[in-house]
Coordinates of C-alpha atoms in Angstrom, one line a residue:
M1 CA -93.3 -14.1 54.1
N2 CA -90.5 -12.6 52.0
S3 CA -87.3 -10.9 53.0
Q4 CA -88.9 -7.4 52.6
T5 CA -91.6 -8.4 55.2
L6 CA -88.9 -9.6 57.6
T7 CA -87.0 -6.3 57.6
Q8 CA -90.1 -4.1 57.6
N9 CA -91.4 -5.9 60.8
N10 CA -88.3 -5.1 62.7
R11 CA -86.2 -2.0 62.1
K12 CA -83.6 -3.1 64.8
Y13 CA -81.0 -5.8 64.3
D14 CA -82.3 -9.1 65.7
A15 CA -79.8 -12.0 65.0
R16 CA -82.3 -14.7 66.2
Q17 CA -85.1 -13.5 64.0
I18 CA -82.9 -13.2 61.0
A19 CA -81.4 -16.7 61.6
R20 CA -84.9 -18.2 61.9
F21 CA -86.0 -16.6 58.6
Y22 CA -83.0 -17.7 56.6
R23 CA -82.9 -21.2 58.1
L24 CA -86.3 -21.8 56.5
R25 CA -85.0 -20.5 53.2
P26 CA -81.5 -22.1 52.9
W27 CA -81.3 -21.6 49.1
L28 CA -81.0 -17.8 49.7
G29 CA -77.9 -18.3 51.9
W30 CA -76.4 -20.9 49.5
V31 CA -76.6 -18.6 46.5
R32 CA -75.2 -15.6 48.3
A33 CA -72.4 -17.6 50.1
S34 CA -71.4 -19.1 46.7
T35 CA -71.1 -15.6 45.2
I36 CA -69.0 -14.4 48.1
V37 CA -66.7 -17.4 48.2
L38 CA -66.1 -17.5 44.5
N39 CA -65.1 -13.8 44.5
F40 CA -62.6 -14.3 47.2
I41 CA -61.3 -17.6 46.0
W42 CA -60.5 -16.1 42.7
F43 CA -58.8 -13.2 44.4
I44 CA -56.7 -15.4 46.7
F45 CA -55.7 -17.6 43.7
G46 CA -54.5 -14.5 42.0
L47 CA -52.3 -13.6 44.9
K48 CA -50.8 -17.1 45.1
W49 CA -50.2 -17.1 41.4
D50 CA -48.3 -13.8 41.6
D51 CA -46.1 -15.3 44.3
F52 CA -45.5 -18.5 42.3
M53 CA -44.6 -16.5 39.1
G54 CA -42.5 -14.0 41.1
V55 CA -44.5 -11.0 40.0
A56 CA -46.2 -10.1 43.3
E57 CA -44.4 -6.8 43.6
R58 CA -45.3 -5.8 40.1
N59 CA -48.9 -6.8 40.4
K60 CA -49.6 -5.4 43.9
L61 CA -51.5 -2.4 42.7
K62 CA -53.5 -4.5 40.3
R63 CA -54.5 -6.8 43.2
A64 CA -55.4 -3.9 45.5
V65 CA -57.8 -2.5 42.8
Q66 CA -59.2 -6.0 42.3
L67 CA -60.0 -6.2 46.1
R68 CA -61.7 -2.8 46.1
K69 CA -63.8 -3.8 43.1
I70 CA -64.8 -7.1 44.7
L71 CA -66.0 -5.3 47.9
V72 CA -68.0 -2.8 45.8
R73 CA -69.5 -5.7 43.7
L74 CA -70.5 -7.6 46.9
G75 CA -72.4 -4.6 48.1
P76 CA -73.0 -2.4 51.2
T77 CA -72.0 -4.8 54.0
F78 CA -68.6 -5.6 52.4
I79 CA -68.1 -1.9 51.6
K80 CA -68.5 -1.1 55.3
V81 CA -66.0 -3.9 56.2
G82 CA -63.6 -2.4 53.7
Q83 CA -64.1 1.1 55.1
A84 CA -63.3 -0.3 58.6
L85 CA -60.1 -1.9 57.3
S86 CA -59.1 1.3 55.5
T87 CA -58.5 2.9 58.9
R88 CA -56.2 0.1 60.1
P89 CA -52.7 0.7 58.8
D90 CA -51.5 -1.7 61.5
L91 CA -53.5 -4.6 59.8
I92 CA -53.5 -3.7 56.1
R93 CA -50.4 -3.2 53.9
K94 CA -50.0 0.2 52.3
D95 CA -50.9 -0.6 48.7
F96 CA -54.2 -2.2 49.7
L97 CA -54.9 0.6 52.2
E98 CA -54.7 3.3 49.5
E99 CA -57.3 1.5 47.5
L100 CA -59.6 0.7 50.4
I101 CA -59.6 4.4 51.4
K102 CA -61.4 5.1 48.1
L103 CA -64.4 3.2 49.6
Q104 CA -65.0 6.1 52.0
D105 CA -66.2 8.5 49.4
Q106 CA -65.5 7.3 45.8
L107 CA -68.4 4.8 45.3
P108 CA -70.7 4.5 42.3
P109 CA -74.2 6.1 42.8
F110 CA -77.4 4.2 42.2
D111 CA -79.9 5.2 39.6
N112 CA -81.0 8.8 39.9
A113 CA -84.7 8.1 39.0
I114 CA -84.9 5.5 41.8
A115 CA -83.6 8.1 44.3
L116 CA -86.1 10.8 43.2
R117 CA -89.0 8.3 43.4
Q118 CA -87.8 7.3 46.9
I119 CA -87.7 11.0 48.0
Q120 CA -91.3 11.5 46.8
S121 CA -92.7 8.3 48.2
E122 CA -91.0 8.7 51.6
L123 CA -91.9 12.4 52.1
G124 CA -95.3 12.2 50.4
H125 CA -94.9 15.2 48.1
P126 CA -93.5 15.8 44.6
V127 CA -89.8 16.8 44.8
K128 CA -90.5 20.2 43.2
E129 CA -93.0 21.1 45.9
M130 CA -90.4 20.6 48.6
F131 CA -87.2 21.8 47.0
S132 CA -86.7 24.9 44.8
E133 CA -83.4 23.4 43.7
L134 CA -81.9 19.9 43.7
S135 CA -78.7 18.8 42.0
P136 CA -79.4 16.7 38.9
V137 CA -76.9 14.1 40.0
P138 CA -75.7 13.2 43.5
V139 CA -72.7 15.2 44.8
A140 CA -71.5 12.2 46.9
A141 CA -72.2 8.5 47.1
A142 CA -71.5 6.3 50.1
S143 CA -72.0 2.6 51.0
L144 CA -75.6 3.1 52.3
G145 CA -76.9 6.1 50.4
Q146 CA -76.1 9.1 48.3
V147 CA -76.4 12.9 48.8
Y148 CA -77.9 15.6 46.7
R149 CA -77.4 19.4 47.2
G150 CA -80.6 21.4 47.2
R151 CA -82.4 24.4 48.5
L152 CA -85.8 24.7 50.3
H153 CA -88.4 27.1 49.0
T154 CA -87.7 29.1 52.2
G155 CA -84.1 29.7 51.0
E156 CA -82.0 27.3 53.2
E157 CA -79.3 25.4 51.4
V158 CA -79.6 21.7 52.3
A159 CA -78.1 18.2 51.8
V160 CA -80.6 15.5 51.0
K161 CA -79.4 12.0 51.8
V162 CA -81.3 9.1 50.1
Q163 CA -80.8 5.5 51.1
R164 CA -79.9 2.8 48.6
P165 CA -82.8 0.6 47.7
N166 CA -83.5 -2.8 49.3
L167 CA -80.8 -2.4 51.9
R168 CA -82.3 -4.2 54.8
P169 CA -82.7 -7.6 53.1
I170 CA -79.1 -7.4 51.7
L171 CA -77.6 -6.5 55.1
S172 CA -79.7 -9.1 56.9
L173 CA -78.5 -12.0 54.6
D174 CA -74.9 -10.9 54.8
L175 CA -74.9 -10.6 58.6
Y176 CA -76.5 -14.0 58.9
L177 CA -73.7 -15.5 56.8
M178 CA -71.0 -13.6 58.6
R179 CA -72.4 -14.7 62.0
W180 CA -72.6 -18.3 60.8
A181 CA -68.9 -18.1 59.6
A182 CA -67.9 -16.5 62.9
S183 CA -69.5 -19.3 65.0
W184 CA -67.8 -21.9 62.8
L185 CA -64.4 -20.2 63.0
S186 CA -64.4 -19.4 66.7
P187 CA -63.4 -22.9 68.0
W188 CA -60.4 -23.0 65.6
L189 CA -59.0 -19.6 66.7
P190 CA -57.0 -18.8 69.8
L191 CA -59.4 -18.2 72.7
N192 CA -58.6 -14.5 72.9
L193 CA -59.4 -14.0 69.2
G194 CA -62.4 -16.3 68.7
H195 CA -64.2 -15.8 72.1
D196 CA -66.2 -12.7 71.0
L197 CA -66.3 -13.1 67.3
T198 CA -70.1 -13.5 67.0
L199 CA -70.5 -10.6 69.5
I200 CA -68.4 -8.4 67.2
V201 CA -70.6 -9.4 64.3
D202 CA -73.7 -8.6 66.4
E203 CA -72.2 -5.2 67.4
F204 CA -71.5 -4.5 63.7
G205 CA -75.0 -5.6 62.8
T206 CA -76.6 -3.4 65.5
K207 CA -74.7 -0.4 64.3
L208 CA -75.5 -1.0 60.6
F209 CA -79.2 -1.2 61.3
E210 CA -79.1 2.0 63.4
E211 CA -77.2 3.6 60.6
I212 CA -79.9 2.9 58.0
D213 CA -82.6 4.4 60.2
Y214 CA -82.3 8.1 59.2
L215 CA -84.7 9.2 62.0
N216 CA -82.3 7.7 64.5
E217 CA -79.4 9.5 62.7
G218 CA -81.3 12.8 63.0
R219 CA -81.8 12.3 66.8
N220 CA -78.1 11.4 67.1
A221 CA -77.1 14.6 65.4
E222 CA -79.2 16.8 67.7
R223 CA -77.9 15.0 70.8
F224 CA -74.3 15.5 69.5
A225 CA -75.1 19.2 68.8
T226 CA -76.5 19.6 72.4
N227 CA -73.2 18.2 73.8
F228 CA -71.2 20.7 71.9
R229 CA -73.6 23.6 72.1
N230 CA -71.1 25.8 74.0
S231 CA -68.1 24.9 71.9
P232 CA -66.9 27.6 69.5
D233 CA -65.0 25.0 67.6
V234 CA -67.7 22.5 66.5
K235 CA -70.4 22.8 63.9
V236 CA -73.2 20.3 63.6
P237 CA -75.8 20.7 60.7
A238 CA -79.4 21.4 61.7
I239 CA -82.0 18.7 60.8
Y240 CA -85.1 19.6 58.8
W241 CA -87.6 17.1 60.3
R242 CA -90.4 18.1 57.9
Y243 CA -88.3 16.7 55.1
T244 CA -86.9 13.6 56.9
S245 CA -88.1 10.0 57.1
T246 CA -86.6 6.6 57.8
R247 CA -84.9 6.5 54.4
V248 CA -84.5 10.2 53.5
L249 CA -82.6 12.8 55.6
T250 CA -82.6 16.5 55.0
L251 CA -80.0 18.5 56.8
E252 CA -78.2 21.9 56.7
W253 CA -75.5 22.1 54.0
L254 CA -72.0 22.6 55.3
N255 CA -69.3 24.2 53.2
G256 CA -65.8 23.0 54.1
F257 CA -62.7 21.1 53.1
K258 CA -62.0 17.4 53.7
L259 CA -59.4 17.0 56.4
T260 CA -57.2 15.2 54.0
D261 CA -57.2 18.2 51.6
T262 CA -54.2 19.9 53.2
E263 CA -53.6 22.2 50.3
S264 CA -57.1 23.7 50.3
I265 CA -57.0 24.1 54.1
I266 CA -53.8 26.0 54.0
A267 CA -54.9 28.1 51.0
A268 CA -58.1 29.1 53.0
G269 CA -55.8 30.5 55.7
I270 CA -56.6 27.7 58.2
D271 CA -53.9 26.4 60.4
P272 CA -53.8 22.6 60.1
Q273 CA -52.3 22.3 63.6
E274 CA -55.4 24.0 65.0
I275 CA -57.7 21.7 63.1
I276 CA -55.8 18.7 64.5
Q277 CA -56.1 20.1 68.0
I278 CA -59.9 20.5 67.6
A279 CA -60.3 17.1 66.0
V280 CA -58.4 15.2 68.8
T281 CA -59.8 17.3 71.7
T282 CA -63.4 16.9 70.6
G283 CA -62.8 13.2 70.0
L284 CA -61.5 12.9 73.6
Q285 CA -64.5 14.9 74.9
Q286 CA -66.8 12.5 73.2
L287 CA -65.2 9.5 74.9
L288 CA -64.2 10.9 78.3
E289 CA -66.8 13.6 79.0
Y290 CA -70.0 12.9 77.2
G291 CA -69.6 9.2 76.6
F292 CA -71.5 9.6 73.3
F293 CA -69.1 9.3 70.4
H294 CA -68.9 9.4 66.6
A295 CA -67.8 5.9 65.7
D296 CA -67.2 6.6 62.0
P297 CA -65.0 9.7 61.8
H298 CA -63.4 9.0 58.4
P299 CA -62.3 11.9 56.2
G300 CA -65.6 12.0 54.3
N301 CA -67.5 12.8 57.6
L302 CA -65.3 15.6 59.0
F303 CA -64.7 19.1 57.4
A304 CA -62.5 22.0 58.1
M305 CA -64.8 25.0 57.7
P306 CA -63.7 28.4 56.3
D307 CA -64.2 30.0 59.8
G308 CA -61.8 27.5 61.4
R309 CA -64.5 25.3 63.0
M310 CA -64.7 21.5 62.6
G311 CA -67.8 20.3 60.8
Y312 CA -69.2 16.9 61.7
I313 CA -71.7 15.0 59.5
D314 CA -73.1 11.4 59.3
F315 CA -74.3 10.5 62.7
G316 CA -75.6 7.1 61.8
M317 CA -72.9 5.1 63.6
M318 CA -72.7 6.4 67.2
D319 CA -72.1 4.6 70.5
Q320 CA -72.6 5.3 74.2
L321 CA -70.1 4.6 77.1
S322 CA -71.1 4.2 80.7
E323 CA -69.8 6.5 83.4
T324 CA -67.7 3.6 84.8
T325 CA -66.1 3.0 81.4
K326 CA -65.3 6.7 80.9
E327 CA -63.7 6.9 84.3
T328 CA -61.6 3.8 83.7
L329 CA -60.4 5.1 80.4
V330 CA -59.2 8.2 82.2
D331 CA -57.4 6.0 84.7
A332 CA -55.9 3.9 81.9
V333 CA -54.4 7.0 80.2
V334 CA -52.9 8.2 83.5
H335 CA -51.6 4.8 84.5
L336 CA -50.0 4.4 81.0
I337 CA -48.2 7.7 81.2
N338 CA -47.2 7.2 84.8
K339 CA -45.9 3.7 84.0
D340 CA -48.2 2.1 86.6
Y341 CA -48.4 -1.2 84.8
T342 CA -50.0 -3.2 87.6
D343 CA -52.9 -0.6 87.7
L344 CA -53.0 -0.6 83.9
A345 CA -53.4 -4.4 83.9
G346 CA -56.3 -3.9 86.4
D347 CA -57.8 -1.3 84.0
Y348 CA -57.8 -3.9 81.2
V349 CA -59.8 -6.3 83.5
K350 CA -62.3 -3.5 84.3
L351 CA -62.7 -2.7 80.6
G352 CA -63.3 -6.3 79.6
F353 CA -60.0 -7.0 77.8
L354 CA -59.2 -9.6 80.4
T355 CA -61.6 -11.8 82.4
P356 CA -61.8 -11.1 86.2
D357 CA -60.2 -14.5 87.0
T358 CA -57.1 -13.7 84.9
D359 CA -53.8 -13.8 86.8
I360 CA -52.3 -10.4 85.9
R361 CA -48.9 -10.9 87.6
P362 CA -47.2 -12.3 84.5
I363 CA -48.9 -9.7 82.3
V364 CA -47.4 -6.7 84.2
P365 CA -43.8 -7.3 83.2
A366 CA -44.9 -8.0 79.6
L367 CA -46.8 -4.6 79.5
E368 CA -43.7 -2.9 81.0
A369 CA -41.4 -4.5 78.4
L370 CA -43.6 -3.7 75.4
L371 CA -44.8 -0.2 76.4
G372 CA -42.0 1.0 78.6
D373 CA -39.5 1.7 75.8
A374 CA -42.0 3.7 73.8
I375 CA -43.0 5.9 76.8
N376 CA -39.4 6.3 78.1
R377 CA -38.4 7.9 74.8
N378 CA -40.8 10.9 75.2
V379 CA -44.5 11.5 75.8
G380 CA -44.6 13.4 72.6
E381 CA -43.1 10.4 70.6
F382 CA -45.8 8.0 71.8
N383 CA -48.8 7.5 69.6
F384 CA -51.9 5.4 69.5
K385 CA -50.7 3.3 66.6
T386 CA -47.7 2.4 68.9
I387 CA -50.2 1.1 71.4
T388 CA -52.2 -1.0 68.9
D389 CA -49.0 -2.4 67.3
E390 CA -47.5 -3.4 70.7
F391 CA -50.8 -4.6 72.1
S392 CA -51.4 -6.9 69.1
K393 CA -48.3 -8.8 70.2
L394 CA -49.7 -9.4 73.6
M395 CA -52.9 -10.8 72.1
Y396 CA -51.0 -14.0 71.1
E397 CA -49.2 -14.5 74.4
F398 CA -51.9 -13.7 77.0
P399 CA -55.7 -14.1 77.1
F400 CA -56.5 -10.6 75.9
R401 CA -59.6 -10.1 73.8
V402 CA -61.2 -7.0 72.3
P403 CA -64.7 -6.4 73.6
A404 CA -67.2 -5.7 70.8
K405 CA -67.8 -2.1 71.9
F406 CA -64.1 -1.3 72.0
A407 CA -63.7 -2.4 68.4
L408 CA -65.6 0.8 67.6
I409 CA -63.5 2.9 70.0
I410 CA -60.2 1.6 68.6
R411 CA -61.4 2.2 65.1
S412 CA -62.5 5.8 66.0
L413 CA -59.1 6.6 67.7
V414 CA -57.0 5.0 64.9
T415 CA -59.0 6.9 62.3
Q416 CA -58.7 10.2 64.0
E417 CA -54.9 9.7 64.4
G418 CA -54.7 8.8 60.7
I419 CA -56.5 12.0 59.7
A420 CA -54.2 14.1 62.0
L421 CA -51.1 12.4 60.4
S422 CA -52.4 13.3 57.0
L423 CA -52.3 17.0 58.1
N424 CA -49.1 16.7 60.1
P425 CA -46.8 13.7 59.5
N426 CA -45.1 14.4 62.9
F427 CA -48.3 14.5 64.9
K428 CA -48.4 12.5 68.1
I429 CA -51.8 11.9 69.7
V430 CA -50.5 11.9 73.3
E431 CA -49.2 15.4 72.8
V432 CA -52.9 16.4 72.8
A433 CA -54.4 13.6 74.7
Y434 CA -52.4 13.7 77.9
P435 CA -52.6 17.5 78.4
Y436 CA -56.4 17.1 78.0
V437 CA -56.5 14.3 80.6
A438 CA -54.2 16.3 82.9
R439 CA -56.4 19.3 82.6
R440 CA -59.6 17.2 83.2
L441 CA -58.1 15.8 86.4
L442 CA -56.8 19.2 87.6
T443 CA -60.0 21.1 86.9
G444 CA -62.5 18.3 87.5
E445 CA -65.5 19.3 89.6
S446 CA -67.0 15.8 90.1
A447 CA -66.2 13.7 93.2
Q448 CA -65.0 10.9 90.9
L449 CA -62.4 13.0 89.1
R450 CA -61.2 14.4 92.4
R451 CA -60.7 10.9 93.8
R452 CA -58.8 10.0 90.6
L453 CA -56.5 13.0 91.0
I454 CA -55.7 11.9 94.6
N455 CA -55.0 8.4 93.4
V456 CA -52.6 9.8 90.8
L457 CA -50.8 12.1 93.3
F458 CA -50.5 9.4 96.1
K459 CA -48.9 6.0 95.5
D460 CA -48.6 3.6 98.4
G461 CA -49.4 6.4 100.8
T462 CA -46.5 8.6 99.5
F463 CA -47.1 12.0 97.8
Q464 CA -45.8 12.0 94.2
W465 CA -44.2 15.4 93.8
E466 CA -42.8 14.6 90.4
R467 CA -46.3 13.5 89.1
L468 CA -47.8 16.8 90.2
E469 CA -45.1 18.8 88.5
N470 CA -45.4 16.7 85.3
M471 CA -49.2 17.0 85.2
I472 CA -49.1 20.8 85.6
A473 CA -46.3 21.2 83.1
I474 CA -48.1 19.0 80.5
A475 CA -51.5 20.7 81.2
R476 CA -49.8 24.1 80.6
T477 CA -48.9 23.0 77.0
D478 CA -52.6 23.6 76.3
N479 CA -53.0 27.3 75.6
N480 CA -56.6 27.3 77.0
F481 CA -55.4 26.1 80.4
D482 CA -55.4 28.7 83.2
L483 CA -53.8 27.5 86.4
L484 CA -55.4 30.1 88.7
P485 CA -59.0 28.7 88.7
T486 CA -57.5 25.3 89.2
A487 CA -55.5 26.5 92.3
Q488 CA -58.7 28.2 93.5
M489 CA -60.7 25.1 93.1
G490 CA -58.0 23.0 94.9
L491 CA -58.1 25.4 97.8
Q492 CA -61.8 25.2 98.1
Y493 CA -61.6 21.5 98.1
L494 CA -58.9 21.5 100.8
L495 CA -61.1 23.7 103.1
S496 CA -64.2 21.5 102.6
D497 CA -65.2 18.5 104.8
E498 CA -64.4 16.2 101.9
G499 CA -60.8 17.6 101.7
Q500 CA -59.9 16.9 105.4
F501 CA -58.2 13.6 104.4
L502 CA -56.1 15.4 101.8
Q503 CA -55.1 18.1 104.3
Q504 CA -53.6 15.4 106.6
Q505 CA -51.9 13.7 103.7
L506 CA -50.3 17.0 102.4
I507 CA -49.0 17.8 105.9
I508 CA -47.4 14.3 106.0
A509 CA -46.1 14.8 102.5
L510 CA -44.4 18.0 103.5
T511 CA -42.7 16.5 106.5
E512 CA -42.1 12.9 105.5
D513 CA -38.7 11.3 105.9
D514 CA -38.2 13.7 108.9
R515 CA -37.4 16.6 106.7
L516 CA -39.3 19.6 105.3
H517 CA -39.7 19.2 101.5
A518 CA -38.8 22.8 100.8
E519 CA -36.9 21.9 97.7
E520 CA -39.9 20.2 96.1
V521 CA -42.1 23.1 97.1
Q522 CA -39.6 25.6 95.6
R523 CA -39.4 23.6 92.4
L524 CA -43.2 23.5 92.2
W525 CA -43.4 27.3 92.8
N526 CA -40.9 28.0 90.1
L527 CA -43.1 26.1 87.7
V528 CA -46.3 28.0 88.5
K529 CA -45.2 31.4 89.7
D530 CA -45.6 33.0 86.2
D531 CA -49.2 32.0 86.1
L532 CA -49.8 32.6 89.9
N533 CA -48.4 36.1 90.5
P534 CA -48.8 37.2 94.1
T535 CA -51.6 39.7 93.4
R536 CA -53.8 37.3 91.5
L537 CA -53.1 34.5 94.0
L538 CA -53.9 36.6 97.1
S539 CA -57.1 37.9 95.5
A540 CA -58.2 34.3 94.6
A541 CA -57.3 33.1 98.1
F542 CA -59.2 35.9 99.7
G543 CA -62.3 35.0 97.7
V544 CA -62.0 31.4 98.7
F545 CA -61.6 32.2 102.4
T546 CA -64.5 34.7 102.3
Q547 CA -66.8 32.1 100.7
F548 CA -65.6 29.5 103.2
S549 CA -66.4 31.8 106.1
R550 CA -69.9 32.5 104.8
E551 CA -70.6 28.8 104.5
R552 CA -69.4 28.2 108.0
V553 CA -71.5 31.1 109.4
A554 CA -74.5 29.9 107.4
A555 CA -74.1 26.4 108.9
I556 CA -74.2 27.9 112.5
L557 CA -77.0 30.4 112.1
P558 CA -80.0 28.3 111.3
P559 CA -80.5 26.8 114.8
F560 CA -80.8 30.3 116.3
T561 CA -82.5 32.2 113.5
T562 CA -86.1 31.7 112.5
S563 CA -87.7 33.1 109.3
S564 CA -90.0 35.3 111.4
S565 CA -87.1 36.8 113.4
V566 CA -85.2 37.5 110.2
N567 CA -88.3 39.2 108.7
N568 CA -88.8 41.3 111.9
T569 CA -85.2 42.3 111.8

């Protein structure tokens, strides 16, 4: 059995099967490991020699180019690692970062003749029978494949994505060696860093194998499109299944500008700030609403379209969050902004950053010390990179660890923030994120979101007037937010059976400390009166009370009214 047989028998990543295969063929691992080690030893030697000779500053660009070329030479697995590092300005110094960014869309293509043969063999027909036009050379080359621009005989303009040859054996061997290295290194690293190292490699391997299954990518694209089917801001290309297989993907061609091409975006009459708003809001929707998110949103996969929409492509690397995780992420954002560091530490436990048996008491003041200053400056001055920078300090002092799944989420968020910063250097992610979360809580129709809103508004049994004011003020910074439907929904909830507890709590809140909280109510009214003018408010309230009365009458009538008596009447 050869390596091709191994990968053809199992299209999904299976660490045990791969390990069994290569343990019986150790020479394959030795040769590949030697190649990898020699490349990096030579690179590290160069860095040390520069330091020794005092020319490190002069040669830094040369070394950055050398690193990029090493990753390209070592192949797809290492290119993907480089791409991941290119989105981490908190880990990689600027000169290296600028070179690694080139790995996103400036890679050498593979032989054109091989690509054309693969299209024909995968789809079972000559290329000319399927496409009336096909670019003579690829228009883009990535780590795992390359893209041709073409046209079907029916007239539709398409992108034809063709996978690099012999990918699965290459990826399998590299992942086997990476996993072996991770298991060997783990005992020598601090517990929080080494604990999940092999799990992170496995998560990376799982996503890589999913990414090279183009049928899976097509299904992901259609699911993503379904989630955003009612959004006027998002465009997802259609998949042409007749011309798609495991290693060839044909999809609708999208015209647009890379999000890093600010000059072209402005020249096309598109407002960069609106594109940022769409990018961050849709990213938050993926994480907090749908739970199905694009885990590789680098600039080569996102486009500003001429009509102002955001175009998404490349759905190979996606991930799914559970309902519990989505809800806890909402909690964490709210607790962070409200400076509830005890609850925030509890969120870290729920999300897996801390084990359930961790004593969070010493962690709470550390969180407050590290994050408090950043938040106290201003919500608008707080960004995600601040969180990652400060959080990395805690990793060495307390038993924090990054769960494998959250490595993808963090990468996705850091990448999106980096794209936004390239369009607007003064961009702050929380300026968009917190209004979105506030709006979600204020307009949430699910019981879980209503409970979370109540938890935000009440602390230790006391109503938090200031929090409600802040939440409404911040939510109103979103131009799409209309306070009246929110007020109407709140009134409906108060009149429902589920809202009886809240009724009692609000009465207590209005009269607590033996005084009527008229001042707080007046301040709140001053904040919302422009949105809730008396005519609109009375009309909305009348509608709610009418609906409430009908429901109450309907609840009483059934015992006394039969279907026959209704018909006779």
